[in-house]
mmCIF file of the C-alpha atoms, coordinates in Angstrom:
data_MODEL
# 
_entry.id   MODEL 
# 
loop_
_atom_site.group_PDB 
_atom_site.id 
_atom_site.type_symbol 
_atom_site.label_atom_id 
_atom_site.label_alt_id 
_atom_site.label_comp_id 
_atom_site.label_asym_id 
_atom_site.label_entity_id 
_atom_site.label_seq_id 
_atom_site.pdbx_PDB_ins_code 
_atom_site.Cartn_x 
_atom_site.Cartn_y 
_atom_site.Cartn_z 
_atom_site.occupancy 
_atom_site.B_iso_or_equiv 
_atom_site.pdbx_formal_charge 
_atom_site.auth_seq_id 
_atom_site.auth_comp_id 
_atom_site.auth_asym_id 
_atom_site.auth_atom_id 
_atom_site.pdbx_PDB_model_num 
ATOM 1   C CA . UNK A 1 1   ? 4.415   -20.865 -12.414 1.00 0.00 ? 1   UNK A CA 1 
ATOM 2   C CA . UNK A 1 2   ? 1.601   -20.452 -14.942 1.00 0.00 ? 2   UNK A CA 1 
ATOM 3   C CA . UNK A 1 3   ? 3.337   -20.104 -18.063 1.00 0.00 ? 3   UNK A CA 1 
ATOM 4   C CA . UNK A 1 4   ? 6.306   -22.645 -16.664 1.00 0.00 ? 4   UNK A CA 1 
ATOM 5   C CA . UNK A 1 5   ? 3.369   -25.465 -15.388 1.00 0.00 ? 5   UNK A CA 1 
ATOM 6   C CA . UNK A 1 6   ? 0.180   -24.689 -18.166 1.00 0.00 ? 6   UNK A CA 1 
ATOM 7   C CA . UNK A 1 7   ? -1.871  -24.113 -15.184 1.00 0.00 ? 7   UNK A CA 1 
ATOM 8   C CA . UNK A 1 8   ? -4.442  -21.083 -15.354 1.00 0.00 ? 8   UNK A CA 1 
ATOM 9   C CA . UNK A 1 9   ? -4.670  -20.209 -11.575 1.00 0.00 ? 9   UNK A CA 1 
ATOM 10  C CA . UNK A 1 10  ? -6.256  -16.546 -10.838 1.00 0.00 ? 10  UNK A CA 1 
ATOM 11  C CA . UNK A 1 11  ? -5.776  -14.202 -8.036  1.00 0.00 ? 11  UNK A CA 1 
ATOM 12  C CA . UNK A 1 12  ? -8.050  -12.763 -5.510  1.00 0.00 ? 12  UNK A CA 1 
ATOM 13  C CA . UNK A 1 13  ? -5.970  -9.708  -4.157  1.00 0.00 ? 13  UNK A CA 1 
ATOM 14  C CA . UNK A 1 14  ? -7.720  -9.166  -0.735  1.00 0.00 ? 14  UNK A CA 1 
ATOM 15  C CA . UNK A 1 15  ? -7.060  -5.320  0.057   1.00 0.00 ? 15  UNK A CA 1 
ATOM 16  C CA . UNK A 1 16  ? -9.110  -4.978  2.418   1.00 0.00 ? 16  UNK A CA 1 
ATOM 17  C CA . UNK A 1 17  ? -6.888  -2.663  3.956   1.00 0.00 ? 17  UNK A CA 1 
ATOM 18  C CA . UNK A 1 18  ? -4.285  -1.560  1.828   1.00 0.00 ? 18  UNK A CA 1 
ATOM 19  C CA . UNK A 1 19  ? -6.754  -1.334  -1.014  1.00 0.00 ? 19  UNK A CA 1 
ATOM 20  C CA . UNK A 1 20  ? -7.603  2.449   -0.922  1.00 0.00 ? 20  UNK A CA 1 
ATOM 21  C CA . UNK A 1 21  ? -3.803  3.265   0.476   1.00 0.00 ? 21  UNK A CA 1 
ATOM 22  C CA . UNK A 1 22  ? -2.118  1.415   -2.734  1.00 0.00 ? 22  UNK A CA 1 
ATOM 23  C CA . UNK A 1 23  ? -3.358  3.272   -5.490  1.00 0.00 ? 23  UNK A CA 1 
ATOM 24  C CA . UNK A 1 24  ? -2.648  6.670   -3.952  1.00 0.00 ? 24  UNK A CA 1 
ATOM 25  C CA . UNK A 1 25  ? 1.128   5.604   -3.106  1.00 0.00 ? 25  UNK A CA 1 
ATOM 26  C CA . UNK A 1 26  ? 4.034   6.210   -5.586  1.00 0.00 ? 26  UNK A CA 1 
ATOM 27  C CA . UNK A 1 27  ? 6.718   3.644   -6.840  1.00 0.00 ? 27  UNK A CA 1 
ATOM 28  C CA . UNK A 1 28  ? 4.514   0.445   -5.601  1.00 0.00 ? 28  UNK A CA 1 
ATOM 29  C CA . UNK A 1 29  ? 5.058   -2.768  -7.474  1.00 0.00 ? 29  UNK A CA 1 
ATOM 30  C CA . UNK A 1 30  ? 2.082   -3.824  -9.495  1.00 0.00 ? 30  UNK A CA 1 
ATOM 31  C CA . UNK A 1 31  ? -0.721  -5.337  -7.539  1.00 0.00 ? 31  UNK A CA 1 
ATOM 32  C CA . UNK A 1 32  ? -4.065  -4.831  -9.277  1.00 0.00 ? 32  UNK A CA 1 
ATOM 33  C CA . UNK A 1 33  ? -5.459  -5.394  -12.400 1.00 0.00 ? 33  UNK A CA 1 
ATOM 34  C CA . UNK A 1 34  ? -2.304  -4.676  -14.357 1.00 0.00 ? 34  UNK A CA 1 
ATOM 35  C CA . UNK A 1 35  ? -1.694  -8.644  -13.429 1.00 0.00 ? 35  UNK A CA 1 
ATOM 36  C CA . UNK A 1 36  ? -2.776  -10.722 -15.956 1.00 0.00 ? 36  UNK A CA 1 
ATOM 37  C CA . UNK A 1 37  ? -3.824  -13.345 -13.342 1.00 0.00 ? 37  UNK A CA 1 
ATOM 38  C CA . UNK A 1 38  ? -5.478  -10.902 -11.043 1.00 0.00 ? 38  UNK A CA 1 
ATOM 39  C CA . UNK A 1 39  ? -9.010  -11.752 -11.143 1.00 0.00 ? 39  UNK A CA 1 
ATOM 40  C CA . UNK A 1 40  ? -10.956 -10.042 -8.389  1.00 0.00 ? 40  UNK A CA 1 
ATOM 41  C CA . UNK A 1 41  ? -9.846  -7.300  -5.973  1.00 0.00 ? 41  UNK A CA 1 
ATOM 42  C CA . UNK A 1 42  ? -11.778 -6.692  -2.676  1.00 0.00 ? 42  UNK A CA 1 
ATOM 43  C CA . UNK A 1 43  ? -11.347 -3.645  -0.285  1.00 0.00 ? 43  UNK A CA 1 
ATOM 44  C CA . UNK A 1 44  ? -13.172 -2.032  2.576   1.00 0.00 ? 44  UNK A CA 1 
ATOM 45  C CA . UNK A 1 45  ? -14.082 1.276   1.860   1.00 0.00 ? 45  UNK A CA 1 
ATOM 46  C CA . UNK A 1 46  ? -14.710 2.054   5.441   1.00 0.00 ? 46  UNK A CA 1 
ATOM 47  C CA . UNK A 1 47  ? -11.470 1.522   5.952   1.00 0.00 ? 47  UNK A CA 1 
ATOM 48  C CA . UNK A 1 48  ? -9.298  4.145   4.782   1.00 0.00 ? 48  UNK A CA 1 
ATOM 49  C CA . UNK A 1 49  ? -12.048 4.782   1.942   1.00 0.00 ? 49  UNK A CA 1 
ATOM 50  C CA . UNK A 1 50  ? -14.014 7.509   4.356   1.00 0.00 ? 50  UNK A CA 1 
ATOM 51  C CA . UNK A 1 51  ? -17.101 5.538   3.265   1.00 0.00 ? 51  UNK A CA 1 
ATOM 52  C CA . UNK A 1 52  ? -19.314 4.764   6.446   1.00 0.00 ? 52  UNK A CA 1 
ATOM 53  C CA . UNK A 1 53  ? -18.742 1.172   8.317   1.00 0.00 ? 53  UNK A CA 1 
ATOM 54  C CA . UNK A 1 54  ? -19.892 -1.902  6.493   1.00 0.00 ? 54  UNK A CA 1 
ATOM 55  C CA . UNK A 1 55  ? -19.140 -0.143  3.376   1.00 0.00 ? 55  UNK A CA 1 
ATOM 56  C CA . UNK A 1 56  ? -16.748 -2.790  1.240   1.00 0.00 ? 56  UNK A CA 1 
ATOM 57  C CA . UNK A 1 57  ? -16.061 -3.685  -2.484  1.00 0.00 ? 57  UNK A CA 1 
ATOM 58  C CA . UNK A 1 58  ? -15.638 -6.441  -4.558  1.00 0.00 ? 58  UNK A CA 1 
ATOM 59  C CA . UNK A 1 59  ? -14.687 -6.075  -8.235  1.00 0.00 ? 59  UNK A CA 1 
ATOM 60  C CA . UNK A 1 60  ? -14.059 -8.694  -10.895 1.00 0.00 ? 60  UNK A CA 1 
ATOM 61  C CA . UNK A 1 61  ? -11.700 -8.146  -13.803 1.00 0.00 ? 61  UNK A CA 1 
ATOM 62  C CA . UNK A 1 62  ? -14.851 -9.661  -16.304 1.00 0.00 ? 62  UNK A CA 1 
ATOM 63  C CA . UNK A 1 63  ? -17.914 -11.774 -15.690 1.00 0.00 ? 63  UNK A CA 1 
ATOM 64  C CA . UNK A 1 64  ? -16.420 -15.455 -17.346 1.00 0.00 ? 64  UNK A CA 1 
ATOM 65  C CA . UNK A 1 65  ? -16.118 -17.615 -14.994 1.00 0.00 ? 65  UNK A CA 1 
ATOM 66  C CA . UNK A 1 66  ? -17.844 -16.414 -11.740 1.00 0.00 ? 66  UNK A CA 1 
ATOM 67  C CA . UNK A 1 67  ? -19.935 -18.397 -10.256 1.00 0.00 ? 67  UNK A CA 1 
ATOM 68  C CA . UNK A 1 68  ? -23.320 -18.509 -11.165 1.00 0.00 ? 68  UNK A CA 1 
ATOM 69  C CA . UNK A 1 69  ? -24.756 -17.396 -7.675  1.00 0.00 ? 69  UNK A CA 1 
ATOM 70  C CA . UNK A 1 70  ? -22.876 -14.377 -7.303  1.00 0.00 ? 70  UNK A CA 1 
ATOM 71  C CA . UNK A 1 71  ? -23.559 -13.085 -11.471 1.00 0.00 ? 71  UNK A CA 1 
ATOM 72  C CA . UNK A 1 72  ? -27.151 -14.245 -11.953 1.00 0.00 ? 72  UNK A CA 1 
ATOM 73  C CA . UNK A 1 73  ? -29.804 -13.061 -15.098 1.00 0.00 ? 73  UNK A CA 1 
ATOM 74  C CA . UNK A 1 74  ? -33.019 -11.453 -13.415 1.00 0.00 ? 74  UNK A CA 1 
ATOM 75  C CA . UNK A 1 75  ? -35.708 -10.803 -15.475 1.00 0.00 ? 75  UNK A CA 1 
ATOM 76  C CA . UNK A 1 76  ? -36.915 -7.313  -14.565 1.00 0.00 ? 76  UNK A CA 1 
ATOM 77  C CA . UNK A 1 77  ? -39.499 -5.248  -16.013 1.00 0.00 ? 77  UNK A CA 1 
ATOM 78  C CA . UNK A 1 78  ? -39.821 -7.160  -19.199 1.00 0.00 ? 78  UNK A CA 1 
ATOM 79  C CA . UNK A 1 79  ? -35.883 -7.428  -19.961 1.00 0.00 ? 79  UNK A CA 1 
ATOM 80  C CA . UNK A 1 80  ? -33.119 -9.518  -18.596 1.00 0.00 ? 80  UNK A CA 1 
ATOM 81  C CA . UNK A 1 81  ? -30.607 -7.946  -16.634 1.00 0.00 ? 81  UNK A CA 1 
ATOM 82  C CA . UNK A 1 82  ? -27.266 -9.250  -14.701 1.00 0.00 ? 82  UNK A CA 1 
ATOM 83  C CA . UNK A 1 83  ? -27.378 -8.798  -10.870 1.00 0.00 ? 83  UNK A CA 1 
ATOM 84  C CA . UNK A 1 84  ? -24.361 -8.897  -8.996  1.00 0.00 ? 84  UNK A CA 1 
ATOM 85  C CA . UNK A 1 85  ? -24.933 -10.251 -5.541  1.00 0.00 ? 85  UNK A CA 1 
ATOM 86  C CA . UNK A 1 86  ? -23.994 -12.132 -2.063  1.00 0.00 ? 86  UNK A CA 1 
ATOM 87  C CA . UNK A 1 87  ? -26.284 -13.413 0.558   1.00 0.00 ? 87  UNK A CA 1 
ATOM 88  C CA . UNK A 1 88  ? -26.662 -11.082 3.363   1.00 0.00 ? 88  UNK A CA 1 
ATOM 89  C CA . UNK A 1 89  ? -25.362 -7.880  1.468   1.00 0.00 ? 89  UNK A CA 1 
ATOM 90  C CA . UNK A 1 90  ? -26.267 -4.596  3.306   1.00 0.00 ? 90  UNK A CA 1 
ATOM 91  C CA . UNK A 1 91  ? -27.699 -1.599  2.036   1.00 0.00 ? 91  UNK A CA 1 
ATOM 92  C CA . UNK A 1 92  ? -26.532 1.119   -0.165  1.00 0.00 ? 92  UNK A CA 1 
ATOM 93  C CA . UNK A 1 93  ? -25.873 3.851   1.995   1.00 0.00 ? 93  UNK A CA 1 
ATOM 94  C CA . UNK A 1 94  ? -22.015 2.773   2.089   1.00 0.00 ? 94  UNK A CA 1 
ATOM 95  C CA . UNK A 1 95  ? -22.290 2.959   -1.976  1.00 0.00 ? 95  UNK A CA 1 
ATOM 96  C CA . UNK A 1 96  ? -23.822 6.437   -1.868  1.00 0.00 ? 96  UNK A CA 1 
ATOM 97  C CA . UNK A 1 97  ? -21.505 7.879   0.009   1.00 0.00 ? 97  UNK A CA 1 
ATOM 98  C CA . UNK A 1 98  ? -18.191 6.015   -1.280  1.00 0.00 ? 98  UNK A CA 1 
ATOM 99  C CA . UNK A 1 99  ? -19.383 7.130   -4.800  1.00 0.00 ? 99  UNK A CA 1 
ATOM 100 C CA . UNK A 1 100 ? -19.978 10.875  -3.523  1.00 0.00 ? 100 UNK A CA 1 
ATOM 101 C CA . UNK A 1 101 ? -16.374 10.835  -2.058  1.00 0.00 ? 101 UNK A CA 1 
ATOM 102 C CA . UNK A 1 102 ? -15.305 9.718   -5.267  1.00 0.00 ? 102 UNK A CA 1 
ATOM 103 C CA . UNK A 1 103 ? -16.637 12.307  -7.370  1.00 0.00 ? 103 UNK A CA 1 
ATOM 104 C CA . UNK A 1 104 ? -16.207 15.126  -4.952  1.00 0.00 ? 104 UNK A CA 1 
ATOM 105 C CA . UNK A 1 105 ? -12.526 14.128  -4.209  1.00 0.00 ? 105 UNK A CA 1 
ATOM 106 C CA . UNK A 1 106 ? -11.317 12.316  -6.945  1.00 0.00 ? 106 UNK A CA 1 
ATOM 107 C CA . UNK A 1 107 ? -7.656  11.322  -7.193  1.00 0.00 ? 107 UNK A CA 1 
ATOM 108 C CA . UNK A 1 108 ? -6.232  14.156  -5.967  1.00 0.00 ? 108 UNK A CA 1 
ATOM 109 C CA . UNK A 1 109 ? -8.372  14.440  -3.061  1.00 0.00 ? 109 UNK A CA 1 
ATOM 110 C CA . UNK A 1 110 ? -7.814  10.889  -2.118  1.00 0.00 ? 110 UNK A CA 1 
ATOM 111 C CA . UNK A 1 111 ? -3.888  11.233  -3.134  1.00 0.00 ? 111 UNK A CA 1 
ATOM 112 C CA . UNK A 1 112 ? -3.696  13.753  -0.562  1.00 0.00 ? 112 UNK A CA 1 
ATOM 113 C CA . UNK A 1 113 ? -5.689  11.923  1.973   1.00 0.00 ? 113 UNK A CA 1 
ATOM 114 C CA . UNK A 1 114 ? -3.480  9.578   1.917   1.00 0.00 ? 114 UNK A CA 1 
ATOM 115 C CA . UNK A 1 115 ? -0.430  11.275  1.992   1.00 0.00 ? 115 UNK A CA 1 
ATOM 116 C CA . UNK A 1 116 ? -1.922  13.238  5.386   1.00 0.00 ? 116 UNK A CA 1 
ATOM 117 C CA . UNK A 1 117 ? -2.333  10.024  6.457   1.00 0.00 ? 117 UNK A CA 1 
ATOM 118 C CA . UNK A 1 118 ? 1.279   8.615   6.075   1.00 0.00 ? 118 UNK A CA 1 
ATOM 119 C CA . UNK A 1 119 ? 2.648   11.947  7.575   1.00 0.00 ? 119 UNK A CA 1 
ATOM 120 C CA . UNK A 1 120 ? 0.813   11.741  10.875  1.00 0.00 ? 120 UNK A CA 1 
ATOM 121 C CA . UNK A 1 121 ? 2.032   7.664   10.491  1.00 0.00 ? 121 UNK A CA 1 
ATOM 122 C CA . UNK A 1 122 ? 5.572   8.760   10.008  1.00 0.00 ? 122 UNK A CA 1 
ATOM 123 C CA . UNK A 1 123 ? 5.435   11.692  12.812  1.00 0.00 ? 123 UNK A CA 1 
ATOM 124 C CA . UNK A 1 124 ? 4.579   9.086   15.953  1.00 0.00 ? 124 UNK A CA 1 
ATOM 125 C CA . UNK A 1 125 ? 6.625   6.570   14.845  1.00 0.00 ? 125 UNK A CA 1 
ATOM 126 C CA . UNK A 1 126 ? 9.432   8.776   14.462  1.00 0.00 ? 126 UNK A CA 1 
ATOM 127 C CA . UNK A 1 127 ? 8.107   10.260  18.586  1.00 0.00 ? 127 UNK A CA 1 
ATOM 128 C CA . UNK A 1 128 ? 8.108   6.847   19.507  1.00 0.00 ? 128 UNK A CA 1 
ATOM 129 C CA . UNK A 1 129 ? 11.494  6.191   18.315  1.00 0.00 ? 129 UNK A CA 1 
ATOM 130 C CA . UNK A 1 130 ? 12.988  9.209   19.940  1.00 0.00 ? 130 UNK A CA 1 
ATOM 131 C CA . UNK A 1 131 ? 11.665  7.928   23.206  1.00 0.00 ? 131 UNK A CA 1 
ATOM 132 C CA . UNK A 1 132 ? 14.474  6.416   25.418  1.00 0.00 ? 132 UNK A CA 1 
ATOM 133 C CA . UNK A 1 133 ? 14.437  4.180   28.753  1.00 0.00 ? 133 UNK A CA 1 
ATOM 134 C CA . UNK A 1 134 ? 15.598  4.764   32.243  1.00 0.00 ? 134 UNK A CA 1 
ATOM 135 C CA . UNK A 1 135 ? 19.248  4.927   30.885  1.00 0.00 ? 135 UNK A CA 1 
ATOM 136 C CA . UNK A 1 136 ? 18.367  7.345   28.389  1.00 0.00 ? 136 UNK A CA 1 
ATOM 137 C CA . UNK A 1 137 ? 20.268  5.524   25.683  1.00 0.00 ? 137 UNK A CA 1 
ATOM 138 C CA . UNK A 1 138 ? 18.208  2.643   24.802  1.00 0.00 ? 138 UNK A CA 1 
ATOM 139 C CA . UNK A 1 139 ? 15.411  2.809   22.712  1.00 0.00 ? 139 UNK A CA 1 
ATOM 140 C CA . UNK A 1 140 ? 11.709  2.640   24.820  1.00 0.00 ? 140 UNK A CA 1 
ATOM 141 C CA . UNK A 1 141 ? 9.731   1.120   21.956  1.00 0.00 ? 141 UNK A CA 1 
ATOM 142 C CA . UNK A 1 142 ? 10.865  -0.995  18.917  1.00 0.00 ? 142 UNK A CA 1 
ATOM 143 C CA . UNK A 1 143 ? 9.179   -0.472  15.664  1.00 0.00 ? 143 UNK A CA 1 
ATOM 144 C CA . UNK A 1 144 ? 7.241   -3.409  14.433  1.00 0.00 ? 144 UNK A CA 1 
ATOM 145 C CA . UNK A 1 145 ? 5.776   -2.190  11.199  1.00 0.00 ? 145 UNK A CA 1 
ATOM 146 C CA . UNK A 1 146 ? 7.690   -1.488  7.908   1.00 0.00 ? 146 UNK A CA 1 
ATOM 147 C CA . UNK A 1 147 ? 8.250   1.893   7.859   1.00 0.00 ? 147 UNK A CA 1 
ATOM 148 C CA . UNK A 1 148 ? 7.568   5.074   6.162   1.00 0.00 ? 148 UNK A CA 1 
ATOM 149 C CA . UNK A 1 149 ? 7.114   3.756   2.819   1.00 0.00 ? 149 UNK A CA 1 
ATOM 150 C CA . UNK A 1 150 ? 4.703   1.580   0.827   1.00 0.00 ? 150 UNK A CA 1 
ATOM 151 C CA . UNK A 1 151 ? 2.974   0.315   4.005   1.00 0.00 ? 151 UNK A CA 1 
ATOM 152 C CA . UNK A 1 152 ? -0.355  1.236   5.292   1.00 0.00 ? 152 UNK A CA 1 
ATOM 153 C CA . UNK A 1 153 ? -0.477  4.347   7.608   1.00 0.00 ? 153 UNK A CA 1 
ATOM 154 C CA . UNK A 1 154 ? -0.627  2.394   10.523  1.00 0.00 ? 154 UNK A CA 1 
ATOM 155 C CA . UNK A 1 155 ? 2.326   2.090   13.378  1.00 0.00 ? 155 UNK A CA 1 
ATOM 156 C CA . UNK A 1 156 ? 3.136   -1.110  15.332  1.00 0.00 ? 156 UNK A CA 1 
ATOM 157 C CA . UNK A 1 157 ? 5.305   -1.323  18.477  1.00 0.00 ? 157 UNK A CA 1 
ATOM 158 C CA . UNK A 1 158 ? 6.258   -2.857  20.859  1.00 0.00 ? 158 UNK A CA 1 
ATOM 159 C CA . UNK A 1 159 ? 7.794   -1.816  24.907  1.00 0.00 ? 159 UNK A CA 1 
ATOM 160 C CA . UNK A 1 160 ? 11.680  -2.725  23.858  1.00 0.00 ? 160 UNK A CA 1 
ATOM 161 C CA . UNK A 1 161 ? 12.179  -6.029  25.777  1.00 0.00 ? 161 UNK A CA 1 
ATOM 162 C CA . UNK A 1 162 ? 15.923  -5.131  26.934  1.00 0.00 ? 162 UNK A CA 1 
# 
């Protein structure tokens, strides 16, 4: 719609949750920064992350254009320096540890994370599929979520309504 209108319109991908699943997962469309429009990402590290609760992230693609109350210039010990801030921020603990998990884990480490993650995912929704009612043919549960790919590791259902 950009290139077809002239408009410049950005995107905020808000990954809250999917955000430390995505880049661990194979074959996923693009999503991130690879965009050309994506401008900011945001995830919660406590999430799926393993960073402690409260612990989230917000990360712009470059400083032009953000609002001057989040990027400000704070003169600080005799220099100028950008700050990078929002009311009512918590402390760095979350960062600390998210950062530590980072280095100690890496890719890999998160890669397989994941990947545990989907497995137990896959292994009750596949129990709660095999699950029949009274008549032993019909299905107890139905699956609400999307399945065993590309999808968070997270399983939705619902008591089969026949």
């Amino acid at each position: 719609v950009n290139k077809e209108k002239g408009f410049q319109v950005g995107i905020h991908v808000d990954a809250a949750s999917g955000g430390f699943i995505a880049p661990f997962q194979k074959d996923l469309p693009e999503w991130d920064f690879r965009l050309s429009n994506v401008l900011s990402i945001s995830s919660s590290g406590h999430k799926f992350g393993e960073a402690c609760c409260g612990t989230g992230w917000l990360v712009w693609r470059q400083r032009e254009n953000l609002a001057e109350h989040v990027a400000i210039s704070v003169s600080y010990l005799g220099g100028h320096a950008d700050s990078y801030t929002l009311n009512f921020s918590r402390p760095a603990t979350g960062v600390y540890s998210q950062m530590y998990k980072f280095q100690r884990l890496g890719i890999e480490g998160y890669t397989s994370i994941m990947d545990n993650m989907m497995t137990v995912a896959k292994y009750i929704r596949d129990g709660l599929k095999e699950m029949k009612g009274q008549d032993e043919k019909t299905p107890l549960f139905t699956i609400l979520d999307d399945g065993d790919a590309q999808c968070l590791p997270v399983v939705t259902a619902m008591l089969n309504p026949s």
